[in-house]
Tab-separated table of C-alpha atoms and ligand atoms in Angstrom:
chain	number	residue	atom	x	y	z
Z	1	MET	CA	74.601	131.222	84.632
Z	2	SER	CA	74.549	131.414	80.837
Z	3	GLU	CA	75.803	128.196	79.372
Z	4	THR	CA	76.026	126.986	75.783
Z	5	PRO	CA	74.526	123.511	75.863
Z	6	VAL	CA	76.621	120.404	75.446
Z	7	ALA	CA	74.836	118.204	72.915
Z	8	GLU	CA	72.773	115.287	74.092
Z	9	PRO	CA	73.079	112.024	72.170
Z	10	GLY	CA	71.008	112.455	69.027
Z	11	PRO	CA	71.065	112.538	65.263
Z	12	GLU	CA	74.233	113.779	63.635
Z	13	GLY	CA	74.149	117.442	62.659
Z	14	PRO	CA	75.155	118.863	59.294
Z	15	GLY	CA	78.556	120.145	60.338
Z	16	PHE	CA	80.917	121.445	62.947
Z	17	VAL	CA	84.020	123.541	63.372
Z	18	VAL	CA	87.009	122.860	65.619
Z	19	ARG	CA	88.526	125.731	67.565
Z	20	ALA	CA	90.108	126.521	70.927
Z	21	ALA	CA	87.863	127.237	73.907
Z	22	THR	CA	88.210	130.718	75.364
Z	23	ALA	CA	88.418	131.790	78.993
Z	24	ALA	CA	85.002	133.412	78.677
Z	25	GLU	CA	83.442	130.008	77.938
Z	26	TRP	CA	83.909	128.726	81.471
Z	27	ALA	CA	80.261	127.669	81.825
Z	28	THR	CA	80.389	125.523	78.692
Z	29	VAL	CA	83.740	124.110	79.779
Z	30	ARG	CA	82.000	123.141	83.037
Z	31	GLY	CA	79.179	121.488	81.102
Z	32	ALA	CA	81.590	119.500	78.947
Z	33	ARG	CA	83.617	118.429	81.956
Z	34	LEU	CA	80.582	117.204	83.884
Z	35	ALA	CA	79.288	115.392	80.784
Z	36	MET	CA	82.578	113.561	80.319
Z	37	LEU	CA	82.674	112.575	83.981
Z	38	ALA	CA	79.128	111.199	83.627
Z	39	ASP	CA	80.096	109.085	80.590
Z	40	PRO	CA	79.317	105.402	81.225
Z	41	SER	CA	82.810	104.479	80.004
Z	42	ALA	CA	84.158	105.402	83.485
Z	43	ALA	CA	87.169	106.760	81.634
Z	44	PHE	CA	87.993	109.477	84.136
Z	45	GLY	CA	88.305	107.734	87.503
Z	46	HIS	CA	85.487	109.601	89.210
Z	47	GLY	CA	81.958	110.641	88.386
Z	48	PRO	CA	80.489	114.143	88.078
Z	49	ASP	CA	79.495	114.398	91.753
Z	50	ALA	CA	83.093	115.106	92.733
Z	51	GLU	CA	83.130	118.290	90.637
Z	52	ALA	CA	79.477	119.310	90.202
Z	53	GLY	CA	79.475	121.377	93.387
Z	54	LEU	CA	82.652	123.304	92.693
Z	55	PRO	CA	82.100	127.070	92.660
Z	56	GLU	CA	81.931	129.312	89.627
Z	57	GLN	CA	85.417	130.637	90.324
Z	58	HIS	CA	86.869	127.135	89.928
Z	59	TRP	CA	85.455	126.888	86.409
Z	60	ARG	CA	86.550	130.411	85.551
Z	61	ASP	CA	90.069	129.399	86.630
Z	62	VAL	CA	89.929	126.125	84.677
Z	63	ALA	CA	88.796	127.852	81.480
Z	64	ALA	CA	91.387	130.597	81.922
Z	65	ALA	CA	94.116	127.973	82.377
Z	66	TRP	CA	93.055	126.165	79.195
Z	67	ALA	CA	93.423	129.451	77.333
Z	68	GLU	CA	97.046	129.926	78.451
Z	69	ALA	CA	99.893	129.510	75.982
Z	70	ASP	CA	101.075	126.093	77.205
Z	71	GLN	CA	97.688	124.410	77.024
Z	72	THR	CA	94.647	124.251	74.809
Z	73	LEU	CA	91.149	122.865	74.940
Z	74	GLN	CA	90.035	122.147	71.396
Z	75	VAL	CA	86.283	121.974	70.957
Z	76	ALA	CA	84.108	120.738	68.095
Z	77	GLU	CA	81.200	123.141	67.815
Z	78	GLY	CA	78.098	122.147	65.912
Z	79	SER	CA	76.291	124.546	63.603
Z	80	ASP	CA	73.786	125.293	66.375
Z	81	GLY	CA	76.582	126.191	68.796
Z	82	THR	CA	76.497	123.001	70.849
Z	83	TRP	CA	79.778	121.346	71.707
Z	84	LEU	CA	80.079	117.881	70.152
Z	85	GLY	CA	83.394	116.954	71.780
Z	86	VAL	CA	86.549	118.253	73.405
Z	87	MET	CA	90.210	117.317	73.573
Z	88	GLY	CA	92.717	119.085	75.791
Z	89	CYS	CA	96.482	119.202	75.557
Z	90	ARG	CA	99.031	120.456	78.085
Z	91	VAL	CA	102.778	120.714	77.761
Z	92	GLN	CA	104.089	118.765	80.740
Z	93	GLY	CA	107.628	117.739	81.687
Z	94	GLU	CA	107.758	115.092	78.972
Z	95	GLY	CA	106.060	117.186	76.302
Z	96	PRO	CA	102.494	117.594	75.069
Z	97	GLU	CA	99.955	115.406	76.867
Z	98	LEU	CA	96.447	114.671	75.604
Z	99	THR	CA	93.690	114.826	78.223
Z	100	TRP	CA	89.976	115.641	78.666
Z	101	VAL	CA	89.171	113.453	75.630
Z	102	TRP	CA	85.419	113.134	75.137
Z	103	VAL	CA	83.091	113.037	72.143
Z	104	VAL	CA	79.294	113.085	72.320
Z	105	PRO	CA	78.176	109.472	71.671
Z	106	ALA	CA	76.166	110.259	68.517
Z	107	HIS	CA	79.261	111.863	66.966
Z	108	ARG	CA	81.734	109.048	67.660
Z	109	GLY	CA	83.303	106.931	64.947
Z	110	PRO	CA	85.980	107.387	62.308
Z	111	GLY	CA	86.022	110.318	59.934
Z	112	GLY	CA	84.183	112.761	62.173
Z	113	VAL	CA	84.538	114.751	65.371
Z	114	THR	CA	87.150	112.469	66.983
Z	115	ASP	CA	89.528	112.679	64.024
Z	116	ALA	CA	89.019	116.417	63.603
Z	117	LEU	CA	89.736	117.137	67.268
Z	118	LEU	CA	92.839	114.960	67.292
Z	119	THR	CA	94.120	116.606	64.105
Z	120	ALA	CA	93.673	120.022	65.738
Z	121	VAL	CA	95.495	118.915	68.882
Z	122	GLU	CA	98.340	117.423	66.841
Z	123	HIS	CA	98.630	120.668	64.890
Z	124	TRP	CA	98.856	122.597	68.181
Z	125	ALA	CA	101.302	120.123	69.738
Z	126	GLN	CA	103.627	119.636	66.780
Z	127	PRO	CA	105.799	122.723	67.392
Z	128	ARG	CA	105.818	121.966	71.124
Z	129	GLY	CA	107.256	118.451	71.201
Z	130	ASP	CA	108.361	115.338	69.373
Z	131	ALA	CA	105.405	113.203	70.429
Z	132	LEU	CA	101.928	113.361	71.908
Z	133	SER	CA	101.436	111.202	74.991
Z	134	LEU	CA	98.435	110.174	77.040
Z	135	LYS	CA	97.309	107.866	79.817
Z	136	VAL	CA	94.239	105.689	79.395
Z	137	PHE	CA	92.706	103.090	81.693
Z	138	THR	CA	93.440	99.652	80.261
Z	139	ASP	CA	89.792	98.658	80.802
Z	140	VAL	CA	88.349	101.469	78.630
Z	141	GLY	CA	88.544	99.322	75.513
Z	142	ARG	CA	86.925	101.746	73.081
Z	143	ALA	CA	89.326	104.553	73.937
Z	144	VAL	CA	92.369	102.266	73.751
Z	145	ALA	CA	91.238	100.975	70.336
Z	146	ALA	CA	90.486	104.498	69.134
Z	147	TYR	CA	93.984	105.670	70.082
Z	148	ARG	CA	95.625	102.629	68.462
Z	149	ARG	CA	93.758	103.123	65.199
Z	150	ARG	CA	94.992	106.736	65.199
Z	151	GLY	CA	98.683	105.930	65.557
Z	152	PHE	CA	99.287	105.721	69.299
Z	153	THR	CA	101.263	102.794	70.679
Z	154	ALA	CA	101.662	101.645	74.265
Z	155	VAL	CA	104.920	102.519	75.996
Z	156	GLY	CA	105.932	99.590	78.201
Z	157	ASP	CA	103.605	97.599	80.432
Z	158	PRO	CA	100.495	98.951	82.157
Z	159	VAL	CA	101.218	101.067	85.244
Z	160	PRO	CA	99.052	101.258	88.384
Z	161	ALA	CA	96.419	103.978	88.017
Z	162	ARG	CA	95.502	106.499	90.700
Z	163	GLU	CA	92.221	104.646	91.126
Z	164	PRO	CA	92.805	101.469	93.152
Z	165	GLY	CA	92.518	98.236	91.196
Z	166	ARG	CA	92.876	99.844	87.762
Z	167	ALA	CA	95.860	100.280	85.480
Z	168	ASP	CA	96.836	102.782	82.804
Z	169	TRP	CA	98.476	102.361	79.467
Z	170	VAL	CA	100.873	105.152	78.686
Z	171	MET	CA	100.564	105.711	74.943
Z	172	ARG	CA	102.563	107.828	72.575
Z	173	LYS	CA	102.274	109.059	68.990
Z	174	PRO	CA	105.238	110.612	67.191
Z	175	LEU	CA	104.577	114.106	65.860
Z	176	ARG	CA	107.504	114.248	63.468
O	1	LIG	C1	87.509	107.895	73.382
O	1	LIG	C2	86.680	108.442	72.255
O	1	LIG	C3	86.972	109.918	72.022
O	1	LIG	C4	87.092	107.656	70.987
O	1	LIG	O1	86.454	108.186	69.886
O	1	LIG	P1	85.495	107.266	68.965
O	1	LIG	O2	84.955	108.178	67.917
O	1	LIG	O3	84.526	106.571	69.852
O	1	LIG	O4	86.523	106.238	68.334
O	1	LIG	P2	86.279	105.277	67.079
O	1	LIG	O5	84.830	104.938	66.973
O	1	LIG	O6	86.923	105.873	65.889
O	1	LIG	O7	87.140	104.014	67.481
O	1	LIG	C5	86.711	103.186	68.515
O	1	LIG	C6	87.312	101.822	68.339
O	1	LIG	O8	86.936	101.047	69.476
O	1	LIG	C7	86.295	99.872	69.037
O	1	LIG	N1	85.349	99.579	70.112
O	1	LIG	C8	84.094	99.992	70.270
O	1	LIG	N2	83.619	99.557	71.446
O	1	LIG	C9	84.604	98.858	72.029
O	1	LIG	C10	84.731	98.138	73.251
O	1	LIG	N3	83.713	98.099	74.122
O	1	LIG	N4	85.898	97.528	73.537
O	1	LIG	C11	86.916	97.585	72.670
O	1	LIG	N5	86.869	98.245	71.497
O	1	LIG	C12	85.723	98.872	71.180
O	1	LIG	C13	85.698	100.214	67.711
O	1	LIG	O9	85.495	99.055	66.937
O	1	LIG	C14	86.828	101.053	67.142
O	1	LIG	O10	87.933	100.279	66.758
O	1	LIG	P3	88.287	100.016	65.210
O	1	LIG	O11	88.397	101.343	64.594
O	1	LIG	O12	89.596	99.288	65.265
O	1	LIG	O13	87.143	99.229	64.695
O	1	LIG	C15	85.151	108.291	72.513
O	1	LIG	O14	84.788	106.929	72.445
O	1	LIG	C16	84.734	108.843	73.855
O	1	LIG	O15	84.475	110.020	73.995
O	1	LIG	N6	84.638	107.929	74.859
O	1	LIG	C17	84.232	108.320	76.221
O	1	LIG	C18	85.327	109.077	76.948
O	1	LIG	C19	86.678	108.392	76.915
O	1	LIG	O16	86.797	107.192	76.948
O	1	LIG	N7	87.722	109.223	76.889
O	1	LIG	C20	89.091	108.776	76.848
O	1	LIG	C21	89.759	109.034	78.141
O	1	LIG	S1	91.476	108.548	78.103
């Protein structure tokens, strides 16, 4: 399996570009997905074991779906080709929904990969809906704070999450 590496935590590189993942990049999409599931933030409800054994065809299908017109997986690609973060967006019943949000730890913080990815997603979502929404576990404090500082506000009270004992904030950011 040829796979572009997902960056390990390390020193910040000189630069990156943000672009949409292609269907052909299924192996790198797999790597990014397993890395986000392994993140100690426990932001995704299950660890990588639940998906690590899924067959190649699953990842080909996932990458192909991300490349369809009603969804996008934006990736930040470092100058050496490694992926420094991803953010996905799908148009659901209520409009564009942000998902698969993950940035390599060494590239977190304001003014970098996180902002650039969100800007790209907002640009993609803007003609597709009035607002960008997301769900985030209430106990993933860094993500909640990161969304708040970037213009998202909670809609209502926390709602029970799919994972027992946890709750989600539904958050929303106007796009126009
Ligand atoms: C979510 C994520 C993309 C946010 O990007 P980021 O670059 O880390 O965000 P920032 O550093 O700009 O902002 C983080 C904020 O959380 C704060 N913070 C840091 N650790 C925190 C903690 N343990 N609890 C609460 N707030 C925390 C920071 O002070 C900052 O807030 P401020 O700007 O008001 O000072 C990134 O942290 C990530 O990939 N996390 C792991 C995966 C994840 O949680 N995904 C979200 C799934 S919904």
